PDB file of C-alpha atoms in Angstrom:
ATOM      1  CA  UNK A   1     154.487  40.463  47.250  1.00 48.00           C
ATOM      2  CA  UNK A   2     154.297  37.304  45.172  1.00 52.00           C
ATOM      3  CA  UNK A   3     151.079  35.872  46.584  1.00 67.00           C
ATOM      4  CA  UNK A   4     147.675  36.404  45.021  1.00 74.00           C
ATOM      5  CA  UNK A   5     145.635  39.181  46.604  1.00 87.00           C
ATOM      6  CA  UNK A   6     141.955  38.568  47.309  1.00 91.00           C
ATOM      7  CA  UNK A   7     139.113  40.951  48.089  1.00 92.00           C
ATOM      8  CA  UNK A   8     137.496  40.720  51.509  1.00 93.00           C
ATOM      9  CA  UNK A   9     134.345  42.290  52.927  1.00 91.00           C
ATOM     10  CA  UNK A  10     134.811  43.562  56.478  1.00 93.00           C
ATOM     11  CA  UNK A  11     132.282  45.059  58.858  1.00 91.00           C
ATOM     12  CA  UNK A  12     133.898  47.526  61.257  1.00 92.00           C
ATOM     13  CA  UNK A  13     132.060  48.537  64.439  1.00 92.00           C
ATOM     14  CA  UNK A  14     132.441  51.983  66.013  1.00 93.00           C
ATOM     15  CA  UNK A  15     131.237  53.756  69.154  1.00 92.00           C
ATOM     16  CA  UNK A  16     130.502  57.480  69.252  1.00 91.00           C
ATOM     17  CA  UNK A  17     130.382  59.329  72.588  1.00 92.00           C
ATOM     18  CA  UNK A  18     129.523  62.978  73.217  1.00 93.00           C
ATOM     19  CA  UNK A  19     130.669  64.574  76.468  1.00 93.00           C
ATOM     20  CA  UNK A  20     128.074  66.018  78.784  1.00 83.00           C
ATOM     21  CA  UNK A  21     126.294  62.797  79.704  1.00 79.00           C
ATOM     22  CA  UNK A  22     122.915  63.745  78.239  1.00 84.00           C
ATOM     23  CA  UNK A  23     123.035  61.317  75.325  1.00 86.00           C
ATOM     24  CA  UNK A  24     123.835  57.605  75.339  1.00 88.00           C
ATOM     25  CA  UNK A  25     126.621  56.309  73.114  1.00 88.00           C
ATOM     26  CA  UNK A  26     125.786  55.582  69.470  1.00 87.00           C
ATOM     27  CA  UNK A  27     127.133  52.613  67.557  1.00 88.00           C
ATOM     28  CA  UNK A  28     127.694  52.261  63.838  1.00 87.00           C
ATOM     29  CA  UNK A  29     129.018  49.792  61.323  1.00 88.00           C
ATOM     30  CA  UNK A  30     130.921  50.372  58.112  1.00 89.00           C
ATOM     31  CA  UNK A  31     131.121  47.721  55.402  1.00 90.00           C
ATOM     32  CA  UNK A  32     134.487  48.056  53.684  1.00 92.00           C
ATOM     33  CA  UNK A  33     136.409  46.141  51.031  1.00 91.00           C
ATOM     34  CA  UNK A  34     140.058  45.285  51.642  1.00 93.00           C
ATOM     35  CA  UNK A  35     142.646  43.516  49.522  1.00 93.00           C
ATOM     36  CA  UNK A  36     144.869  40.903  51.190  1.00 95.00           C
ATOM     37  CA  UNK A  37     146.476  37.537  50.488  1.00 94.00           C
ATOM     38  CA  UNK A  38     145.048  35.767  53.560  1.00 95.00           C
ATOM     39  CA  UNK A  39     142.342  36.052  56.203  1.00 96.00           C
ATOM     40  CA  UNK A  40     144.915  37.078  58.828  1.00 97.00           C
ATOM     41  CA  UNK A  41     146.306  39.774  56.538  1.00 97.00           C
ATOM     42  CA  UNK A  42     142.778  41.011  55.770  1.00 96.00           C
ATOM     43  CA  UNK A  43     142.072  41.236  59.499  1.00 96.00           C
ATOM     44  CA  UNK A  44     145.276  43.254  60.021  1.00 97.00           C
ATOM     45  CA  UNK A  45     144.319  45.649  57.208  1.00 96.00           C
ATOM     46  CA  UNK A  46     140.784  46.018  58.597  1.00 96.00           C
ATOM     47  CA  UNK A  47     142.051  46.767  62.101  1.00 96.00           C
ATOM     48  CA  UNK A  48     144.434  49.385  60.711  1.00 97.00           C
ATOM     49  CA  UNK A  49     141.547  51.015  58.792  1.00 95.00           C
ATOM     50  CA  UNK A  50     139.371  51.047  61.905  1.00 95.00           C
ATOM     51  CA  UNK A  51     142.092  52.641  64.008  1.00 96.00           C
ATOM     52  CA  UNK A  52     142.777  55.253  61.315  1.00 96.00           C
ATOM     53  CA  UNK A  53     139.097  56.254  61.521  1.00 94.00           C
ATOM     54  CA  UNK A  54     139.271  57.003  65.254  1.00 96.00           C
ATOM     55  CA  UNK A  55     138.889  60.696  65.962  1.00 96.00           C
ATOM     56  CA  UNK A  56     138.257  63.141  68.796  1.00 96.00           C
ATOM     57  CA  UNK A  57     137.045  66.677  68.148  1.00 95.00           C
ATOM     58  CA  UNK A  58     134.987  69.510  69.581  1.00 94.00           C
ATOM     59  CA  UNK A  59     131.557  70.123  68.099  1.00 92.00           C
ATOM     60  CA  UNK A  60     129.744  73.460  67.713  1.00 91.00           C
ATOM     61  CA  UNK A  61     128.312  73.110  71.250  1.00 89.00           C
ATOM     62  CA  UNK A  62     131.824  72.915  72.759  1.00 91.00           C
ATOM     63  CA  UNK A  63     131.360  69.211  73.543  1.00 93.00           C
ATOM     64  CA  UNK A  64     133.990  66.582  72.917  1.00 95.00           C
ATOM     65  CA  UNK A  65     132.967  63.946  70.362  1.00 94.00           C
ATOM     66  CA  UNK A  66     134.903  60.676  70.379  1.00 94.00           C
ATOM     67  CA  UNK A  67     134.583  58.165  67.563  1.00 92.00           C
ATOM     68  CA  UNK A  68     136.275  54.893  68.591  1.00 94.00           C
ATOM     69  CA  UNK A  69     136.872  51.659  66.671  1.00 93.00           C
ATOM     70  CA  UNK A  70     135.560  48.656  68.621  1.00 93.00           C
ATOM     71  CA  UNK A  71     136.383  45.751  66.343  1.00 94.00           C
ATOM     72  CA  UNK A  72     135.497  43.587  63.379  1.00 93.00           C
ATOM     73  CA  UNK A  73     131.987  42.132  63.306  1.00 91.00           C
ATOM     74  CA  UNK A  74     132.429  40.160  60.089  1.00 89.00           C
ATOM     75  CA  UNK A  75     135.185  39.216  57.667  1.00 93.00           C
ATOM     76  CA  UNK A  76     134.254  37.365  54.466  1.00 91.00           C
ATOM     77  CA  UNK A  77     136.168  36.430  51.351  1.00 92.00           C
ATOM     78  CA  UNK A  78     134.436  37.971  48.343  1.00 88.00           C
ATOM     79  CA  UNK A  79     133.695  35.640  45.469  1.00 82.00           C
ATOM     80  CA  UNK A  80     134.564  38.297  42.889  1.00 78.00           C
ATOM     81  CA  UNK A  81     137.814  39.661  41.485  1.00 74.00           C
ATOM     82  CA  UNK A  82     136.701  43.294  41.226  1.00 74.00           C
ATOM     83  CA  UNK A  83     133.556  44.894  42.666  1.00 72.00           C
ATOM     84  CA  UNK A  84     131.062  46.047  40.080  1.00 76.00           C
ATOM     85  CA  UNK A  85     127.515  47.359  40.171  1.00 77.00           C
ATOM     86  CA  UNK A  86     125.192  44.769  41.645  1.00 75.00           C
ATOM     87  CA  UNK A  87     127.959  42.667  43.266  1.00 72.00           C
ATOM     88  CA  UNK A  88     127.126  41.202  46.689  1.00 70.00           C
ATOM     89  CA  UNK A  89     129.656  42.467  49.213  1.00 71.00           C
ATOM     90  CA  UNK A  90     128.090  41.083  52.375  1.00 69.00           C
ATOM     91  CA  UNK A  91     125.422  38.518  53.053  1.00 68.00           C
ATOM     92  CA  UNK A  92     124.024  37.859  56.528  1.00 67.00           C
ATOM     93  CA  UNK A  93     120.917  36.081  57.741  1.00 65.00           C
ATOM     94  CA  UNK A  94     118.577  36.989  60.607  1.00 68.00           C
ATOM     95  CA  UNK A  95     116.253  34.890  62.710  1.00 68.00           C
ATOM     96  CA  UNK A  96     113.643  37.635  63.021  1.00 70.00           C
ATOM     97  CA  UNK A  97     112.659  40.391  60.628  1.00 69.00           C
ATOM     98  CA  UNK A  98     111.024  42.238  63.531  1.00 73.00           C
ATOM     99  CA  UNK A  99     114.315  42.293  65.483  1.00 72.00           C
ATOM    100  CA  UNK A 100     116.129  43.510  62.359  1.00 70.00           C
ATOM    101  CA  UNK A 101     113.495  46.214  61.847  1.00 71.00           C
ATOM    102  CA  UNK A 102     113.847  47.366  65.472  1.00 74.00           C
ATOM    103  CA  UNK A 103     117.636  47.238  65.507  1.00 72.00           C
ATOM    104  CA  UNK A 104     118.154  49.200  62.314  1.00 66.00           C
ATOM    105  CA  UNK A 105     115.010  51.349  62.587  1.00 66.00           C
ATOM    106  CA  UNK A 106     113.725  50.140  59.225  1.00 63.00           C
ATOM    107  CA  UNK A 107     109.979  50.718  59.038  1.00 64.00           C
ATOM    108  CA  UNK A 108     109.263  50.132  55.361  1.00 60.00           C
ATOM    109  CA  UNK A 109     110.011  46.396  55.203  1.00 55.00           C
ATOM    110  CA  UNK A 110     107.042  44.125  54.511  1.00 57.00           C
ATOM    111  CA  UNK A 111     105.585  42.008  57.272  1.00 61.00           C
ATOM    112  CA  UNK A 112     106.934  38.479  57.659  1.00 56.00           C
ATOM    113  CA  UNK A 113     104.751  36.027  55.706  1.00 56.00           C
ATOM    114  CA  UNK A 114     102.724  33.656  57.883  1.00 57.00           C
ATOM    115  CA  UNK A 115     103.180  30.757  55.455  1.00 56.00           C
ATOM    116  CA  UNK A 116     106.586  31.060  53.793  1.00 54.00           C
ATOM    117  CA  UNK A 117     107.184  29.191  50.554  1.00 55.00           C
TER     118      UNK A 117
END
């Protein structure tokens, strides 16, 4: 392994289903850091991590819970050599704070300013 390894931020998307049909599927994202020498290699590592996370088990109500990896939502080269406190691991922009608030159920964000700077 003679090539330089870089750090990458990856966002993995999962789907959780519970048997019984009374609850809709839930979706989640995990932001992870991987080390790889290229974008393709980072994608391969991220996919392997996502597949390793897949699980099926019975809960206390005798229902089957399935947690399935759906794919990679984002893959970004980190501009740091080693993560440290305060380092930015992922940066995304949104066209609407209201849509973000609704999507992620975040109620304590301030209102969007009417006259931005």
